[in-house]
Coordinates of C-alpha atoms in Angstrom, one line a residue:
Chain A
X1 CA 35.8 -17.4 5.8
X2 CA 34.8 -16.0 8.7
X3 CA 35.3 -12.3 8.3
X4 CA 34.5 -13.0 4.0
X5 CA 30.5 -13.4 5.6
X6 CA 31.3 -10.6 8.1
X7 CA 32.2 -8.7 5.0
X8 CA 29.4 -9.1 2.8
X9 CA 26.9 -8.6 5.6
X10 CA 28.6 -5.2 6.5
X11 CA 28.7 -4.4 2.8
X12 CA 25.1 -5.5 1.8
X13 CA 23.9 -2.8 5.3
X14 CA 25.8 -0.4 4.2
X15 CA 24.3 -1.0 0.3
X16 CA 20.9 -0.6 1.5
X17 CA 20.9 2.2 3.8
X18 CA 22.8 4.1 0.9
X19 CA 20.5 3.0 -1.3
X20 CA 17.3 4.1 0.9
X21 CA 18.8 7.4 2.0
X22 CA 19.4 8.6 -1.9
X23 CA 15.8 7.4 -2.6
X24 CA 14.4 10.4 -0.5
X25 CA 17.1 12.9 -1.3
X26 CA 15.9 15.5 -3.0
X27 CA 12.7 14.3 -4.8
X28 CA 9.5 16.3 -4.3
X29 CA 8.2 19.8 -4.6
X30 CA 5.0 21.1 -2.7
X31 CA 5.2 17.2 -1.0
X32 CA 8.4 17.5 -0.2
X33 CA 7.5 16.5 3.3
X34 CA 6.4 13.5 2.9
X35 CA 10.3 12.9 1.7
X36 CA 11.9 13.9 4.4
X37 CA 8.9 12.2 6.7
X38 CA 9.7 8.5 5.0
X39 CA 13.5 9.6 4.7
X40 CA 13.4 9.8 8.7
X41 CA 11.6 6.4 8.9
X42 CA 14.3 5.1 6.3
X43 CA 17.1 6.7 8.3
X44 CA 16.6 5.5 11.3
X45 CA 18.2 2.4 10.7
X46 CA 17.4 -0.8 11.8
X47 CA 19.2 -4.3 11.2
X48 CA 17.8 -4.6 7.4
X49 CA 17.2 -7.9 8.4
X50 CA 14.3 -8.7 5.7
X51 CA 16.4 -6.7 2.4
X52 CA 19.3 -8.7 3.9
X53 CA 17.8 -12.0 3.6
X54 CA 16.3 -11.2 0.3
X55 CA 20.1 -10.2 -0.9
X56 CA 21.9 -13.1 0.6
X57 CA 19.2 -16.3 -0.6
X58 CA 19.9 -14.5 -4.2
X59 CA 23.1 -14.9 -3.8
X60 CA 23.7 -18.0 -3.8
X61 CA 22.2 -18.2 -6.8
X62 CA 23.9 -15.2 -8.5
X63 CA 26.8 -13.1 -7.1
X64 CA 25.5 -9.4 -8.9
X65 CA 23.1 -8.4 -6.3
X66 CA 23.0 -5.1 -7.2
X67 CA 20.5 -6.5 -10.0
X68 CA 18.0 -6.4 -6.9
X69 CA 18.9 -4.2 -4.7
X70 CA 16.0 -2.3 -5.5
X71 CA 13.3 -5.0 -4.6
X72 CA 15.5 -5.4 -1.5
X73 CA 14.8 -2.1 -0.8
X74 CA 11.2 -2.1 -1.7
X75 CA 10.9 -4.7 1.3
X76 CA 12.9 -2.6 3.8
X77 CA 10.1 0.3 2.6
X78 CA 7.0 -2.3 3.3
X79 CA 8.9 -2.7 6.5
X80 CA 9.2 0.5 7.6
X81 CA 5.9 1.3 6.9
X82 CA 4.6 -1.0 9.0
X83 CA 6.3 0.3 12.0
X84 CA 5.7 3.8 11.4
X85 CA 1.9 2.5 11.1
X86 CA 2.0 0.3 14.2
X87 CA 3.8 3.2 16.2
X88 CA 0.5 5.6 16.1
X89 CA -1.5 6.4 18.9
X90 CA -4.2 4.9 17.3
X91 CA -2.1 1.4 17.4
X92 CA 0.7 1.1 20.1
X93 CA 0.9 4.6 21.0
X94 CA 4.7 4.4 20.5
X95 CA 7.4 7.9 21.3
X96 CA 10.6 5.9 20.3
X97 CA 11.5 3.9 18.0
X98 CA 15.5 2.6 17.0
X99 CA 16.6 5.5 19.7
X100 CA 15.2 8.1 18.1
X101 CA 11.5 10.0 18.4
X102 CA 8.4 7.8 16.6
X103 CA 7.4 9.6 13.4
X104 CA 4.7 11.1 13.8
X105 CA 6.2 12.6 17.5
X106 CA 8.5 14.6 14.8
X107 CA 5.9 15.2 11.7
X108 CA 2.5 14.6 13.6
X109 CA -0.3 11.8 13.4
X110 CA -1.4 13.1 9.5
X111 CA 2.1 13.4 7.6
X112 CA 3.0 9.8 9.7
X113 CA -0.1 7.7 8.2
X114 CA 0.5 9.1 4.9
X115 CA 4.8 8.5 5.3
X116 CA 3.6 4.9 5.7
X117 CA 1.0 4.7 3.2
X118 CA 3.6 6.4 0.7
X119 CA 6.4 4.0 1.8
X120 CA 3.7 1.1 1.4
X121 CA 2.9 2.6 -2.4
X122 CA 6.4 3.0 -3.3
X123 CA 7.5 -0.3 -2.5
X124 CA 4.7 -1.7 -4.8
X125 CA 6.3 1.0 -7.5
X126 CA 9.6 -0.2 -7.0
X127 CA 8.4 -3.7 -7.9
X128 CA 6.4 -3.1 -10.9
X129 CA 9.1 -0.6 -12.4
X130 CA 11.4 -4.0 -11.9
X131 CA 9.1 -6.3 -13.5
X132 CA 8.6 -4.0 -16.0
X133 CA 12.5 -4.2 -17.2
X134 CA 13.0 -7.2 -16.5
X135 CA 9.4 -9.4 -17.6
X136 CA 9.6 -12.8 -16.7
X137 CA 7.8 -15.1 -15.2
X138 CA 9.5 -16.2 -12.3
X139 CA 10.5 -12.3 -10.7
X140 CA 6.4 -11.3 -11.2
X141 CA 5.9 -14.3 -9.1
X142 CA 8.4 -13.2 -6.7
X143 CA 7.0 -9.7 -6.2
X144 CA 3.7 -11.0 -5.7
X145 CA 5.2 -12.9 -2.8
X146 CA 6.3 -10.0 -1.0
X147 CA 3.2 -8.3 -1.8
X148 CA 0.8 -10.8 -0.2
X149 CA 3.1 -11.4 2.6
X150 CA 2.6 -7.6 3.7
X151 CA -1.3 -7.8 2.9
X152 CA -4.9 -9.2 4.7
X153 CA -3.1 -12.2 5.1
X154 CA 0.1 -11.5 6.0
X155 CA 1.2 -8.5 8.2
X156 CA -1.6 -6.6 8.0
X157 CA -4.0 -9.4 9.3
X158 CA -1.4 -10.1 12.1
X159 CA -0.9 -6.8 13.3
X160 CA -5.0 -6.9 13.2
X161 CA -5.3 -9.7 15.3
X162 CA -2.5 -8.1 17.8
X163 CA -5.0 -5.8 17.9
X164 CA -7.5 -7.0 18.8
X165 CA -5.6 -9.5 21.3
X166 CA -4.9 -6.4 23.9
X167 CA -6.0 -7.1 27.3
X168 CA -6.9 -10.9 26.7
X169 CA -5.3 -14.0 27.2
X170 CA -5.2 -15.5 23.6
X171 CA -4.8 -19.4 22.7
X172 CA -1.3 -20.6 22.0
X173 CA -2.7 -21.2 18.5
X174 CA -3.7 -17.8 17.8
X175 CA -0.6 -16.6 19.1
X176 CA 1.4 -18.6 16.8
X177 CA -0.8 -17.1 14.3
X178 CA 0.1 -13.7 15.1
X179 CA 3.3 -14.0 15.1
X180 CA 3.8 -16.0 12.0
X181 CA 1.6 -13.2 10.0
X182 CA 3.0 -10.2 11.8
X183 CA 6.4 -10.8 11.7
X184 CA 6.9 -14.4 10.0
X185 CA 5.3 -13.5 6.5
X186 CA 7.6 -10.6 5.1
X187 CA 10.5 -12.3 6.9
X188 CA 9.5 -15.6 4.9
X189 CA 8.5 -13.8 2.3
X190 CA 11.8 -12.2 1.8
X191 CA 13.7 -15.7 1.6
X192 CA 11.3 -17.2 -0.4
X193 CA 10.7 -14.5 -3.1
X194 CA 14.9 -14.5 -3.8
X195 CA 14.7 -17.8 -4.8
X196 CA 11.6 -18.0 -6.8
X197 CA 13.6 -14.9 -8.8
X198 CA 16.6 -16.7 -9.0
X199 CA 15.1 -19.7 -10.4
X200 CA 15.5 -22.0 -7.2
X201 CA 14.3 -25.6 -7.8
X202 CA 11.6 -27.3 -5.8
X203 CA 13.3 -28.9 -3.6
X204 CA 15.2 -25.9 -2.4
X205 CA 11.6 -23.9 -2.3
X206 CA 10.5 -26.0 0.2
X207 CA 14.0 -26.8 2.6
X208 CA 13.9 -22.6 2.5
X209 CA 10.3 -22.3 2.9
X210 CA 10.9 -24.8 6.0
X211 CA 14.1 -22.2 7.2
X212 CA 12.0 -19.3 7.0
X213 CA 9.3 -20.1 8.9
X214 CA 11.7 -21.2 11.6
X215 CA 13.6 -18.2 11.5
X216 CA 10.3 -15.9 11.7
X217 CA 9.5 -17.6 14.7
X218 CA 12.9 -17.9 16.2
X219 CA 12.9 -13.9 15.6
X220 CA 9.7 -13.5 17.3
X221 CA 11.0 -15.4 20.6
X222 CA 13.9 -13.3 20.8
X223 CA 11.9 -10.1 20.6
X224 CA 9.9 -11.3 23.2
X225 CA 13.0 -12.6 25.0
X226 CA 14.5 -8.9 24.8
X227 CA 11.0 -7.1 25.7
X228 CA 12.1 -8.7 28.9
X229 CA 15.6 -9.1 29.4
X230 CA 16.6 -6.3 27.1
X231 CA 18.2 -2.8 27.7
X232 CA 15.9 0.1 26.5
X233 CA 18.8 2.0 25.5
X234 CA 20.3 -0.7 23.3
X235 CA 16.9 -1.2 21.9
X236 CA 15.6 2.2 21.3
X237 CA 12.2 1.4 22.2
X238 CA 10.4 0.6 25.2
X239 CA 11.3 -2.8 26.7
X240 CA 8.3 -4.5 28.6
X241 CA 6.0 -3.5 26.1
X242 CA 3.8 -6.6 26.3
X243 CA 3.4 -7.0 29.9
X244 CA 2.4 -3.0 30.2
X245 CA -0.1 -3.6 27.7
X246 CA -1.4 -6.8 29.1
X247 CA -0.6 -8.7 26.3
X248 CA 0.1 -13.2 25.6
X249 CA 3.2 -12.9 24.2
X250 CA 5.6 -16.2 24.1
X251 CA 7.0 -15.8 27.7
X252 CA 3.6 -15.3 29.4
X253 CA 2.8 -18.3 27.6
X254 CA 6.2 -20.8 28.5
X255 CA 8.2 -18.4 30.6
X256 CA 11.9 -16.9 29.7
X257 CA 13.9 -20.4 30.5
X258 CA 11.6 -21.9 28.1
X259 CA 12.0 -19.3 25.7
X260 CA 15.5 -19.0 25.2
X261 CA 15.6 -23.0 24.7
X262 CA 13.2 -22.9 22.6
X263 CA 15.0 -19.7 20.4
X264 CA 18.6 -22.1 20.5
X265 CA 17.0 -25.3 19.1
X266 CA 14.8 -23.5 16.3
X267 CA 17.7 -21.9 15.6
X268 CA 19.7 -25.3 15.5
X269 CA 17.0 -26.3 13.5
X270 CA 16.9 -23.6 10.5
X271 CA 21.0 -24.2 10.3
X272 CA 20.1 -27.8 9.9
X273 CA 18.0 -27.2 7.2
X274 CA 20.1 -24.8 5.5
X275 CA 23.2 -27.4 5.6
X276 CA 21.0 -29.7 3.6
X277 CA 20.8 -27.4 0.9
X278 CA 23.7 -28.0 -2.0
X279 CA 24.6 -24.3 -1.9
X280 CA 26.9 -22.0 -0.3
X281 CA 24.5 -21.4 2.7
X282 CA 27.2 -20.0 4.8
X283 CA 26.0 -16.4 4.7
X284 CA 22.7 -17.0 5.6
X285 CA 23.7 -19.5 8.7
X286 CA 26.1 -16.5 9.7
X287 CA 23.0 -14.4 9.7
X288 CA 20.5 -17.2 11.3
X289 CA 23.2 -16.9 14.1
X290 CA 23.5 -13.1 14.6
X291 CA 19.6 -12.9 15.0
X292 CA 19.9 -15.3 17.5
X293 CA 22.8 -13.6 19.6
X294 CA 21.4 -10.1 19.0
X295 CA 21.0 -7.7 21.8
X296 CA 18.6 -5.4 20.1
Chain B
X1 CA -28.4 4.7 -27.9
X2 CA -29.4 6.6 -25.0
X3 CA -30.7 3.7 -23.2
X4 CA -27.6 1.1 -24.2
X5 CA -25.1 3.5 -22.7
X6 CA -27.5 4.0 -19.5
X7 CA -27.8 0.2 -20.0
X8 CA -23.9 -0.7 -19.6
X9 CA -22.9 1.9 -17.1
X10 CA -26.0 0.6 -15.0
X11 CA -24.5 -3.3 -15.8
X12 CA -20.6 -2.3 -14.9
X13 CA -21.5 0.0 -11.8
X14 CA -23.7 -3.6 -10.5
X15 CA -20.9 -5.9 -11.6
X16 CA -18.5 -4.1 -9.7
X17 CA -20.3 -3.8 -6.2
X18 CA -20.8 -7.4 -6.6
X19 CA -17.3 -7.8 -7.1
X20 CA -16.0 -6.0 -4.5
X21 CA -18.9 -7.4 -2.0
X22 CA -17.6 -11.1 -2.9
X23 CA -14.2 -10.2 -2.8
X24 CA -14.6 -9.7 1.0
X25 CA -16.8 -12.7 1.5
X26 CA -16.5 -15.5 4.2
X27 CA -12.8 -14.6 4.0
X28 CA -10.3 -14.9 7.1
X29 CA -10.0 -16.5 10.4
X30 CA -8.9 -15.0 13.4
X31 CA -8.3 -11.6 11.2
X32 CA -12.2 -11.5 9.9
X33 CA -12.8 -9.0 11.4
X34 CA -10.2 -6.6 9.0
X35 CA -12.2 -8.2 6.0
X36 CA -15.2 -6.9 7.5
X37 CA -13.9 -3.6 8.0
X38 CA -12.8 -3.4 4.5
X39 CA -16.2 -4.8 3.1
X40 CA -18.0 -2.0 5.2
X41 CA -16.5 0.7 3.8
X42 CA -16.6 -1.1 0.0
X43 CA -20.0 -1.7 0.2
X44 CA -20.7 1.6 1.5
X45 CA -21.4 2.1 -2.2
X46 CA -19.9 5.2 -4.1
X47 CA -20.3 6.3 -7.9
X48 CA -17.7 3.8 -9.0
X49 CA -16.2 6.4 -11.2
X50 CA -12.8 5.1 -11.8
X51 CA -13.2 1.2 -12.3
X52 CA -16.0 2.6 -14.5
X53 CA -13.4 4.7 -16.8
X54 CA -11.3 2.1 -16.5
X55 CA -13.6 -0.8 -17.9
X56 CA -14.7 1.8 -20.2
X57 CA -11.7 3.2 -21.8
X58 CA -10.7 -1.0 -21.6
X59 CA -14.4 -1.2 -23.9
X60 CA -13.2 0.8 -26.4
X61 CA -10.5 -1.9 -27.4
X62 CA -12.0 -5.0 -26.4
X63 CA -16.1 -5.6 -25.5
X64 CA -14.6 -8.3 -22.8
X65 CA -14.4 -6.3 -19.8
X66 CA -14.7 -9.2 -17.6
X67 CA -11.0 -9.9 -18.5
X68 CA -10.2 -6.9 -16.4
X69 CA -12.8 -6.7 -13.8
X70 CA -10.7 -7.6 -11.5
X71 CA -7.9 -4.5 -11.9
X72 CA -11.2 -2.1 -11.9
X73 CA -11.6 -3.8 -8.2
X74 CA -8.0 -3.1 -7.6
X75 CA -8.6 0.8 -8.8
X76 CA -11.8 1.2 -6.4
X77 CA -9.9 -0.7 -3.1
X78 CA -7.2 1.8 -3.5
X79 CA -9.3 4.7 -4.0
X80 CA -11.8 3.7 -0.7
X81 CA -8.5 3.2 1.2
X82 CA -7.9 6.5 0.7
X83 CA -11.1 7.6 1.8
X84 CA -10.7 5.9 5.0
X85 CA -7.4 7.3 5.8
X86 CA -8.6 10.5 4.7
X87 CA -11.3 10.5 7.5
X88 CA -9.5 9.2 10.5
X89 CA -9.2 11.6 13.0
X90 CA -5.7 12.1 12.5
X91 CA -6.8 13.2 9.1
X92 CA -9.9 15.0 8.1
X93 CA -11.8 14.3 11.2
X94 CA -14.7 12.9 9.3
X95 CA -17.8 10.8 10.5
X96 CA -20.2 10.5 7.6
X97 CA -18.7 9.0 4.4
X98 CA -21.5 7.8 1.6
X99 CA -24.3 8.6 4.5
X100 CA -23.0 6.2 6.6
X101 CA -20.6 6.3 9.7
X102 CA -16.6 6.5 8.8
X103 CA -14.9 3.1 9.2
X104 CA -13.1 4.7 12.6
X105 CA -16.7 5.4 13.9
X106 CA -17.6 1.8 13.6
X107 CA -14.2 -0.3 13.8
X108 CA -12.1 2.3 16.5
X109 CA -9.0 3.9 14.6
X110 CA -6.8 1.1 14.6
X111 CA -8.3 -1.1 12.7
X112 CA -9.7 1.5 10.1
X113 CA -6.3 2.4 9.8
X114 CA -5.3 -1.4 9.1
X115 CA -8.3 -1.6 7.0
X116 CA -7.0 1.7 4.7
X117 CA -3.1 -0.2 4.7
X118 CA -5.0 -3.1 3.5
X119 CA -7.0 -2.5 0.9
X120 CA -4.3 -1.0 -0.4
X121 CA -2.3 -3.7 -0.7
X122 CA -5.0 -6.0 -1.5
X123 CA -4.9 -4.1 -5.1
X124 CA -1.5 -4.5 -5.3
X125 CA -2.1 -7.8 -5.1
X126 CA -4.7 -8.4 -7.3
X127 CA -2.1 -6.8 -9.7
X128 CA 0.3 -8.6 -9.6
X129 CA -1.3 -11.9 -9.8
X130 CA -3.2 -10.4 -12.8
X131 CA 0.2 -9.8 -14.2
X132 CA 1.6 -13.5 -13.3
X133 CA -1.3 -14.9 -15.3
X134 CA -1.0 -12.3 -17.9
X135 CA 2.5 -12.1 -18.4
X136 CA 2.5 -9.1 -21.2
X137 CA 4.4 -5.9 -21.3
X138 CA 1.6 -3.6 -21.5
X139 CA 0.2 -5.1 -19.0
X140 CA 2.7 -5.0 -16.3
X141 CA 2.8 -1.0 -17.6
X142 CA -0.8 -0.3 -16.7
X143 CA -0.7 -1.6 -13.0
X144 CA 2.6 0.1 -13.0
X145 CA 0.7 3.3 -14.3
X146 CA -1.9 2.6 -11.4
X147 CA 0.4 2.0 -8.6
X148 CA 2.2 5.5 -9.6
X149 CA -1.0 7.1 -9.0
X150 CA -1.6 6.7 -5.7
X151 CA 1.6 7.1 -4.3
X152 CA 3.6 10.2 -3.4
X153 CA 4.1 11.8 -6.5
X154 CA 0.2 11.1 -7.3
X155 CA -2.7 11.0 -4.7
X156 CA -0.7 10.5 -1.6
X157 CA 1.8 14.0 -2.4
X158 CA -1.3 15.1 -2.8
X159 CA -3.3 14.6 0.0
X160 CA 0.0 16.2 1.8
X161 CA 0.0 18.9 0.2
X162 CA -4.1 19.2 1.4
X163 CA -3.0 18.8 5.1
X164 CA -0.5 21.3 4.9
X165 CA -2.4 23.5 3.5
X166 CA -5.2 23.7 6.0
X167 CA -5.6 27.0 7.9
X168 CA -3.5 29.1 5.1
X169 CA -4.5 30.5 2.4
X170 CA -2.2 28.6 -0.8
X171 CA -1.5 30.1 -4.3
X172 CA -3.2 29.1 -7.1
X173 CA -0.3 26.6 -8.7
X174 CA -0.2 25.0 -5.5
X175 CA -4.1 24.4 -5.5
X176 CA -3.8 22.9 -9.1
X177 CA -1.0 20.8 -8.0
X178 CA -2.8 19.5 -5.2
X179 CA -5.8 18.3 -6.5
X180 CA -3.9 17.3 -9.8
X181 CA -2.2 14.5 -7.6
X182 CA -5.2 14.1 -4.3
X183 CA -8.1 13.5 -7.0
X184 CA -6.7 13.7 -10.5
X185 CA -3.4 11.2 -10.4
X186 CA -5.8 8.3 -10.3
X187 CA -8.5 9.4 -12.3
X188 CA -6.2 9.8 -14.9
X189 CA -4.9 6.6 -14.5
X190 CA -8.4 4.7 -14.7
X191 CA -8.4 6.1 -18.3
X192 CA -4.6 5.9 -19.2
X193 CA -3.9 2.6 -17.8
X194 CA -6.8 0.8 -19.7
X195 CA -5.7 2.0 -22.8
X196 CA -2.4 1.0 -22.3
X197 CA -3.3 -2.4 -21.1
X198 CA -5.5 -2.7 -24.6
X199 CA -2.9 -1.1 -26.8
X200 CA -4.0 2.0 -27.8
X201 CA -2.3 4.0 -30.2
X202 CA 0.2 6.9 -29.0
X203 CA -1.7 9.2 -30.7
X204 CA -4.7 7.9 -28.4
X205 CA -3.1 7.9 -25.7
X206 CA -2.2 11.5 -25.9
X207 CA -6.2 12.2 -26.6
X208 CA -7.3 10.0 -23.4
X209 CA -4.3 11.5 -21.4
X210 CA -5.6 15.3 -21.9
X211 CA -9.4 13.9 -21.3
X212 CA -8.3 12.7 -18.3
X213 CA -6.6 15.4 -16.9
X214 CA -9.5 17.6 -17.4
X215 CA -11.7 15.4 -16.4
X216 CA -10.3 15.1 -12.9
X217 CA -10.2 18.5 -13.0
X218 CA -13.8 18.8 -13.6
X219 CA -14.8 16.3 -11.1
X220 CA -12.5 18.4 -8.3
X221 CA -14.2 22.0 -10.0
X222 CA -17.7 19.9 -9.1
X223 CA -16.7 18.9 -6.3
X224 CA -16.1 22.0 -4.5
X225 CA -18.8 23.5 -5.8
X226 CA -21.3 20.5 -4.5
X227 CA -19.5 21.8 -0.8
X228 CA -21.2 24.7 -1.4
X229 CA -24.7 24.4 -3.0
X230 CA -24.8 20.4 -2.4
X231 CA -27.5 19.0 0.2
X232 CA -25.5 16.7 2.8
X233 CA -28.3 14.0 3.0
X234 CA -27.5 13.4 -1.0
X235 CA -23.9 14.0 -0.5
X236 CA -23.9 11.5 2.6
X237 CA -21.3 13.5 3.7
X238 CA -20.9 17.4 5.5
X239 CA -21.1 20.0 3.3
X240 CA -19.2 23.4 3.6
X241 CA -16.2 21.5 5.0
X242 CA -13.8 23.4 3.0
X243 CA -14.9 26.9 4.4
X244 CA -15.0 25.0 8.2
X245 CA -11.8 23.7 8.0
X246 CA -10.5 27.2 5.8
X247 CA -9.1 25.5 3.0
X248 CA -8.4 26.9 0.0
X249 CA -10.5 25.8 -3.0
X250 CA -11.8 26.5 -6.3
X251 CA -14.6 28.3 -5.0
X252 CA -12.7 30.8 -2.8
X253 CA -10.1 31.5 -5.7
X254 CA -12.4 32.1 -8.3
X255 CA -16.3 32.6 -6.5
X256 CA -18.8 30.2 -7.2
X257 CA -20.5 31.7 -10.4
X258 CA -16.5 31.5 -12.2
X259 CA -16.4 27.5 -11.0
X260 CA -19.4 26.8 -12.1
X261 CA -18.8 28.2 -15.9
X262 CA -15.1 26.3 -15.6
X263 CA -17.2 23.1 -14.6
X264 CA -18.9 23.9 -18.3
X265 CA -16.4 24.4 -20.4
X266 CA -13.8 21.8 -19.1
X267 CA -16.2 19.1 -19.4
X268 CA -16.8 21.0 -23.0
X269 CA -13.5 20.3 -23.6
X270 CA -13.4 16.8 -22.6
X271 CA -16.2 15.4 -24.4
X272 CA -14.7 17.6 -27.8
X273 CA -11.3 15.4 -27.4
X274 CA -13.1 12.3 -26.9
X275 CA -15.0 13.1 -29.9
X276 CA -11.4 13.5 -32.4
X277 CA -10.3 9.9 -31.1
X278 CA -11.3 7.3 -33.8
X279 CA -13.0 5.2 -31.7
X280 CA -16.9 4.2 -29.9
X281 CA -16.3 6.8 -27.1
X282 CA -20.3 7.5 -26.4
X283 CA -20.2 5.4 -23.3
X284 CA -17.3 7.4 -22.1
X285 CA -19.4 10.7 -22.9
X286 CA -21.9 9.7 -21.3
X287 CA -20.3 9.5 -18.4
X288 CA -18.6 12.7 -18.6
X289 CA -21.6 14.5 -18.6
X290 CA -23.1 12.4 -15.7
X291 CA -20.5 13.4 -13.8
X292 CA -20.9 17.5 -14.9
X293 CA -24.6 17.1 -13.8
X294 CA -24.2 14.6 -10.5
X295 CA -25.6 16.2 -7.2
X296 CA -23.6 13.8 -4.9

């Protein structure tokens, strides 16, 4: 059972990096920059953590995930975008990013904003070219899910209010904000959406809508748990990120001991809720517990 | 005649900036302030020349635009996101849009460049929940037509290709390709998308589809040649930037005396195709010709 879920996760990875790499590859003519600019982005890996999600709540609903793959992809796209984006010197002024130079260090500030509004566009692409072949109801609604969970009032507004939160101590309120726009939305988004596609009942909407927010704000903790704890070089960013740039973050706000107890009972707490769902949950609990034991 | 088509472009340009302004309203909470920025730079005005094609072209099919008012908005947030990406200092540099200060000048950089990510995605969304309440195959095609326009292989290839292209002189394909995609993609789109929405024949849609390719043409011949006799304080914007920034336009391929006979005879063109479809296309005429004759 064990390495089964070990096995799908490692396949599903691999599936989506293959998948975003052959995207890129080869398209374009006179803008065949901005291919190889969002190819980088795509390249540079990451934990697929949100396409990931997306793939394993459909499938416990349906085994043929290759049916979505490509809104899986479309998320990983928002995703990347949003880094790229959040990486300028006009935002966090960022050199590395997953080991490897920021964007627009390799293709310069112009080619990087348009690489992310690109991957932003082509993401919305991918999901009306899906709805088109396959109108229904229920996966419009799902692609409208990820959309506003990337938009005003999901990433976007939370990165805003990150923003604007530099150099001042914010309320614990606003922080949780933040948090569960900037990173909690496409994360939730990306659970919730599979399931609306897949037909999910009610019920199961809201135990999953109840896991996701958890697990967006478990994910957060951690980050902020490795921004202090963590090894740069494992990371591939800058670690103490938060405290350079004078910003509340969830361990200026409870401390690390607090932190990490509060990142193993949320965590305790989204596997609760997944165990009272009457599906095979196993995959995603395998998952819940890999963000939580991460070290990057 | 005269007077109704004055009459209904006068009506649709008002609905829309009311629209738009509403849109924006009394919206957010601790991210107001991006729905500020993003109601600056809509309310900054503009011609409103592709939610007007759009309801337009929609007019010739059906008198209810309302019905569709709100994927017009859609059209004009992704267009002004463009034009405040295109300004940022990363980009063109620019602080005058519409005669009044670039969203960077007044917001700072990061949150203009928020504010372009987001009204982006703002008319994604407004597209997709137009397509959730309007679940129709046409439909779900013309937002798809929409969202392929602005992306890389429409205006955002194409405001690539712009950047690269500053400082050297480019060949003439690659200056037709360019503002095919920067300007044309989703001009073209205004016009294609609404007659696919409404229906229109194929043999229509091959009629609007050359319109609108030389329309967007036309508008980019005018353009160019309004950065060389135009008077900024009309414009509301610098003049003579192409020259400053040595870009390669239609004016220094062809002289401005050539451009200014091209402007003629394209929009010549477009108003004799309008005139074989078998339809009320005086309102879209009309406009045409506003746009040969504009001074901003």
């Amino acid at each position: 059972m064990e390495n089964e879920t070990k096995g799908i996760i490692d396949e599903l990875k691999q599936k989506i990096d293959v998948y975003l790499h052959d995207y890129m590859e080869e398209k374009g003519s006179y803008n065949k920059k901005i291919y190889e600019s969002m190819q980088y982005s795509l390249d540079a890996g990451g934990k697929r953590i949100r396409p990931m999600l997306f793939l394993l709540t459909y499938m416990m609903y349906n085994e043929n995930y290759e049916n979505v793959i490509d809104i899986a992809a479309a998320i990983e796209m928002i995703h990347t975008y949003s880094l790229i984006h959040d990486d300028l010197p006009a935002m966090d002024n960022d050199d590395l990013r997953r080991g490897k130079p920021t964007n627009h260090k390799v293709f310069g500030d112009a080619i990087a904003v348009l690489a992310g509004d690109g991957l932003l566009n082509e993401g919305m692409n991918i999901m009306f070219n899906h709805c088109l072949k396959n109108n229904d109801k229920n996966k419009i609604k799902a692609c409208s899910i990820i959309s506003e969970s990337s938009g005003v009032e999901g990433m976007v507004g939370g990165q805003t209010v990150d923003i604007l939160s530099e150099n001042i101590k914010i309320p614990i309120d606003q922080l949780y904000y933040m948090h569960s726009k900037k990173t909690g939305a496409l994360i939730k988004a990306s659970i919730i959406s599979a399931a609306v596609y897949a037909g999910a009942s009610e019920d199961e909407i809201e135990k999953l809508n109840y896991y996701g927010k958890k697990l967006g704000l478990a994910f957060q903790v951690k980050d902020d748990i490795l921004d202090v704890t963590g090894d740069a070089k494992k990371l591939g960013k800058k670690v103490k990120k938060d405290k350079n740039n004078n910003k509340t973050n969830f361990i200026t706000t409870y401390g690390l001991n607090k932190c990490i107890e509060m990142c193993n009972s949320i965590t305790s707490e989204c596997i609760d809720v997944l165990g009272r769902i009457n599906r095979n949950t196993k995959n995603l609990e395998k998952l819940t517990l890999f963000l939580l034991d991460r070290e990057k």
